Coordinates of C-alpha atoms in Angstrom, one line a residue:
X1 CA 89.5 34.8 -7.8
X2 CA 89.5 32.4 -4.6
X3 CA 91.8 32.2 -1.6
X4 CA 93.2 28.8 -1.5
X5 CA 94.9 28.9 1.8
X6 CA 92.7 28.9 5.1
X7 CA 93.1 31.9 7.2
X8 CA 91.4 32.2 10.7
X9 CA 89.2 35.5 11.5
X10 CA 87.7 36.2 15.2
X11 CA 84.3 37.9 14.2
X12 CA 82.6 40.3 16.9
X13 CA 79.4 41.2 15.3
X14 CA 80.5 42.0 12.0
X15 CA 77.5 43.2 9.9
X16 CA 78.0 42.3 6.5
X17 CA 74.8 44.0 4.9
X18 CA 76.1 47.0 6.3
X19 CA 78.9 47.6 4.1
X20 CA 78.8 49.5 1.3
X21 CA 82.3 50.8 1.0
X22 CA 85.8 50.1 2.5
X23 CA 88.6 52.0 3.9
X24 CA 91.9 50.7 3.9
X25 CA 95.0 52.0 5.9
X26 CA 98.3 51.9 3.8
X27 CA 101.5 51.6 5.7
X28 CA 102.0 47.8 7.7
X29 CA 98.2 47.2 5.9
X30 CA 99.7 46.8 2.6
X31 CA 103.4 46.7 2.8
X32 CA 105.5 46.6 6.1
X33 CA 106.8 50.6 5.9
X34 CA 109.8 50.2 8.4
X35 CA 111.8 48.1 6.0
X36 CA 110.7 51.3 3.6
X37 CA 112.2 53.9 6.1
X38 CA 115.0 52.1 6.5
X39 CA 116.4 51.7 2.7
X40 CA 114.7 55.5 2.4
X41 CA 117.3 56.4 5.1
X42 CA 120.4 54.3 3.8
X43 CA 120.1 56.5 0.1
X44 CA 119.3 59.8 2.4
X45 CA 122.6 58.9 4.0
X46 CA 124.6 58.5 0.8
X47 CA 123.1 61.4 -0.9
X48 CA 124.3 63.2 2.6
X49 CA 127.5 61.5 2.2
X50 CA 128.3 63.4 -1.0
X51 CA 126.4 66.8 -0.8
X52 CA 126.7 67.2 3.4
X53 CA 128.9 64.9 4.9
X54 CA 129.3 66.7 8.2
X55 CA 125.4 65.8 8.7
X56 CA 125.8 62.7 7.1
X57 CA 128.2 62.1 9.7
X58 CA 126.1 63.9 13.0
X59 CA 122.9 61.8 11.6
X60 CA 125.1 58.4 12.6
X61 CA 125.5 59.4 16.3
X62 CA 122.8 57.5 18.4
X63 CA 119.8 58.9 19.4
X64 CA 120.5 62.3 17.1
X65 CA 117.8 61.7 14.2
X66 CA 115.2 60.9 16.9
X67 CA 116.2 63.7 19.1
X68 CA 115.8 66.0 15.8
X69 CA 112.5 64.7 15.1
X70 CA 111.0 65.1 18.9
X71 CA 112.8 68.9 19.0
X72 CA 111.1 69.7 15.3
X73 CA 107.7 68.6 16.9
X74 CA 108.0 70.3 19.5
X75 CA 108.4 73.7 18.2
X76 CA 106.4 73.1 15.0
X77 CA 103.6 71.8 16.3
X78 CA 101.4 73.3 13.6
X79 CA 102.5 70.4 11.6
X80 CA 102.5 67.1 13.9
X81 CA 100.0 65.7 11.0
X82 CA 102.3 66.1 8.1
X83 CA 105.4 63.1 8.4
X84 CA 107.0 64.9 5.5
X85 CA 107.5 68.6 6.7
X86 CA 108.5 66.7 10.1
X87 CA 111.1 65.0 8.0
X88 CA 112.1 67.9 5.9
X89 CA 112.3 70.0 8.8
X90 CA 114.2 67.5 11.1
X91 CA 117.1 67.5 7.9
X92 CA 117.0 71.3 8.2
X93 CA 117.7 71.5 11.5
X94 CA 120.7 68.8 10.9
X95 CA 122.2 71.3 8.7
X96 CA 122.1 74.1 10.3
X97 CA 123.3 72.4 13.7
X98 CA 126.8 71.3 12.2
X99 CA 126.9 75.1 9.9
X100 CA 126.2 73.4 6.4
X101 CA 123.5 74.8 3.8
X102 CA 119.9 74.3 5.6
X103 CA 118.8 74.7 2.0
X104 CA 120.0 71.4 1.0
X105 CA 117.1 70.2 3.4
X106 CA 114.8 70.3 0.2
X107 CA 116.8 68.1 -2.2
X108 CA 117.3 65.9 0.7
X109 CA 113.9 65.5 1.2
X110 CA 113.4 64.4 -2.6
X111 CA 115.4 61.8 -2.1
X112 CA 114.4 60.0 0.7
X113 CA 110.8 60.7 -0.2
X114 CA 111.4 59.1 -3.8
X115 CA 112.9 55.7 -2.1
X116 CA 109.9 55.3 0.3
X117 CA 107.3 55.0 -1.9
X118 CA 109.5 52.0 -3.3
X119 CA 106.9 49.7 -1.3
X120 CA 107.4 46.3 -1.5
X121 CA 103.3 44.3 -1.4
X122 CA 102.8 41.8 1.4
X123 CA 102.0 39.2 -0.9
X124 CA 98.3 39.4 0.0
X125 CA 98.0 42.9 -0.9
X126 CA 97.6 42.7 -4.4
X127 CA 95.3 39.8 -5.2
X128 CA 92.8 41.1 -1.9
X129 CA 92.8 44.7 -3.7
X130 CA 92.1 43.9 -6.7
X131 CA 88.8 41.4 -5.2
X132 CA 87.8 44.3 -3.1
X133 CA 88.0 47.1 -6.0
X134 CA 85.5 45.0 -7.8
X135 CA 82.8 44.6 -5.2
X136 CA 83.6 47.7 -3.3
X137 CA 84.6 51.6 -3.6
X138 CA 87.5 51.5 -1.6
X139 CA 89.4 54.9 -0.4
X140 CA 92.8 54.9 1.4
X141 CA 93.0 56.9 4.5
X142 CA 96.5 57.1 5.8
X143 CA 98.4 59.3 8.7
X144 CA 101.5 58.5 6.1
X145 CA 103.3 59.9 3.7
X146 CA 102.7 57.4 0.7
X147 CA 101.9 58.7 -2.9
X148 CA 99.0 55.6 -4.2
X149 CA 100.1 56.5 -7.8
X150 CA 104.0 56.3 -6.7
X151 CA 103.2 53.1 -5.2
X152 CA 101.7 51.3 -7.1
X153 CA 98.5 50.5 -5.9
X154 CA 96.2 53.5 -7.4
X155 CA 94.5 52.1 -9.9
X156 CA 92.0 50.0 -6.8
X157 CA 91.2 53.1 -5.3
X158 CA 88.4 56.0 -5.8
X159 CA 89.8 58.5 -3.7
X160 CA 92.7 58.8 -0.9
X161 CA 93.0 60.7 1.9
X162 CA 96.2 61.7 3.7
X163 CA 97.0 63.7 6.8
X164 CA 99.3 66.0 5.4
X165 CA 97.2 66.9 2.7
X166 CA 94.2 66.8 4.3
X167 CA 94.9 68.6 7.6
X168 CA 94.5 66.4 10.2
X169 CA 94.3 62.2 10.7
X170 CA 93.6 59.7 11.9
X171 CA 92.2 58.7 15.3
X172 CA 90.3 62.1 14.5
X173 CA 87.0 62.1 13.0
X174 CA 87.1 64.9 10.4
X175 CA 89.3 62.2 7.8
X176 CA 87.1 59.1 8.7
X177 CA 84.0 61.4 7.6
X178 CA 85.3 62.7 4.4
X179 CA 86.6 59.1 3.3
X180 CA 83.2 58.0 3.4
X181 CA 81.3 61.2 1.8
X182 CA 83.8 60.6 -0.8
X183 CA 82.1 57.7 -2.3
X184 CA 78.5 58.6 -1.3
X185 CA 78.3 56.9 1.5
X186 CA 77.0 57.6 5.2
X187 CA 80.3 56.6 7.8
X188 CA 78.0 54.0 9.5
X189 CA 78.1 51.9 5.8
X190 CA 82.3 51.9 5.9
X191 CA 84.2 48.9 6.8
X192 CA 87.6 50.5 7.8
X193 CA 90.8 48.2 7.6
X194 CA 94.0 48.7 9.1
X195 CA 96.7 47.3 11.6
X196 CA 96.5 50.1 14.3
X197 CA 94.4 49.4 17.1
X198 CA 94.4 53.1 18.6
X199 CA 94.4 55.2 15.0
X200 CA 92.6 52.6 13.1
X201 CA 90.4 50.8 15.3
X202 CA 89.4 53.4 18.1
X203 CA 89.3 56.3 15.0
X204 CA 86.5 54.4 12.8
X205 CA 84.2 53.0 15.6
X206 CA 84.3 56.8 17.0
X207 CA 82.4 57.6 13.9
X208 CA 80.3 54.4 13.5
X209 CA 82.4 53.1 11.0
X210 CA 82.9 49.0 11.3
X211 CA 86.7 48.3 12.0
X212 CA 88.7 45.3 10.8
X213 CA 92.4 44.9 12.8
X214 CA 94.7 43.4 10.7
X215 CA 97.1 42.0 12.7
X216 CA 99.9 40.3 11.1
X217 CA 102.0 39.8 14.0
X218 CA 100.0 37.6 16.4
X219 CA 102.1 38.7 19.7
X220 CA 100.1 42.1 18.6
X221 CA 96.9 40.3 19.5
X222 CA 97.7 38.6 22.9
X223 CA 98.0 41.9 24.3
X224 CA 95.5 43.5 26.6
X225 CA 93.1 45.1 24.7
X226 CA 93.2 49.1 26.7
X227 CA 90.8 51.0 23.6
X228 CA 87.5 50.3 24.9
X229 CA 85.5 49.2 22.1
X230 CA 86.2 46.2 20.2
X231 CA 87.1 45.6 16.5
X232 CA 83.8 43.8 14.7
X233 CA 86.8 41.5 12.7
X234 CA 90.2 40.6 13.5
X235 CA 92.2 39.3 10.7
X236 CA 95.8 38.1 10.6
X237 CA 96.0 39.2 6.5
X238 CA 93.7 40.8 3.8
X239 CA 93.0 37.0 2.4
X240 CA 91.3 36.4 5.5
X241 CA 89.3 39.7 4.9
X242 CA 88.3 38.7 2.0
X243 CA 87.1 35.3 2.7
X244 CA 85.0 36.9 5.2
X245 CA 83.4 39.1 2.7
X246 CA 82.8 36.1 0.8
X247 CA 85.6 35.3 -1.8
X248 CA 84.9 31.3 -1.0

């Protein structure tokens, strides 16, 4: 498979004989996820609509879902790694605060967890997995909530490792680690990839990982740079990524 369109990549000491397995981060790495939150939320809202209206109706007022979500946190902090129970929990609370059945919260749930793993590939997902898959063992490592089999994208991984399953994420070191013993590798022979410069980024070089940014919004990249260490590759997609690891 080859790349046909040039893509630029800013290299900072990129070892390539180093790598022996990949990492990839899922959400805005693979498919853009608020486009995903926000149909999740418009079915949410019409399942509301019909089984809880009056929070159908509170969850439209300004500010109230976020306000939900930062109260939830608050007194749950046991759970600030797990984007689900933080979202089931922040539906609960909804209920309960306008007197309708905070059992519902679980149903509710369901629903807007079935639409978001409805991903939609940026269109240089796909071809780059599958090019990776077949040099590499790659493992997904995500502080999200997405299901690989749900999405789609499964059958190029050899494991996956998620926050809320695993107990704690990203920028911490414990899920880094584990990604890599995973595939029988040491974390200093990982090339991590994903589009967050503090979670991604600052997370794998903490544990001698390589890191790739992936930044497909190039406003992203004019920014100071605040993390300290430097990405070894800055790509603005995973074509790029590729072409670096030698798809020419």
């Amino acid at each position: 498979m080859t790349f046909e369109t040039p893509a630029l990549a800013a290299h900072n000491g990129l070892d390539l004989t180093r790598i022996a397995a990949i990492s990839l981060d899922l959400d805005d790495t693979l498919w853009p996820i608020w486009p995903t939150i926000a149909r999740a939320e418009e079915v949410l809202h019409g399942w509301l609509l019909r089984e809880a209206p009056k929070t159908a109706e509170l969850l439209l007022t300004p500010g109230v879902l976020r306000e939900l979500r930062e109260a939830t946190e608050r007194e749950r902090s046991d759970l600030a790694h797990d984007l689900s129970a933080l979202r089931r929990e922040s539906i609960r609370a909804a209920l309960s605060r306008v007197g309708e059945d905070p059992a519902l919260a679980d149903a509710a749930f369901d629903v807007f967890f079935d639409e978001r793993q409805r991903v939609v590939l940026y269109d240089d997902a796909l071809p780059a997995l599958q090019w990776l898959s077949e040099r590499y063992p790659l493992v997904a490592i995500s502080n999200g909530n997405a299901d690989l089999k749900r999405t789609g994208v499964d059958a190029w991984f050899r494991t996956a490792f998620s926050a809320h399953v695993f107990g704690s994420g990203k920028p911490h070191a414990p899920i880094f680690q584990a990604a890599a013993a995973s595939v029988g590798v040491q974390p200093h022979q990982v090339l991590h990839v994903g589009d967050d410069a503090a979670l991604d980024v600052v997370g794998a070089l903490a544990v001698g990982m390589q890191a790739a940014w992936v930044v497909r919004h190039p406003e992203e990249e004019q920014k100071p740079w605040t993390h300290g260490a430097r990405p070894q590759l800055v790509v603005p997609d995973l074509q790029a990524l590729c072409r670096v690891l030698g798809a020419d």
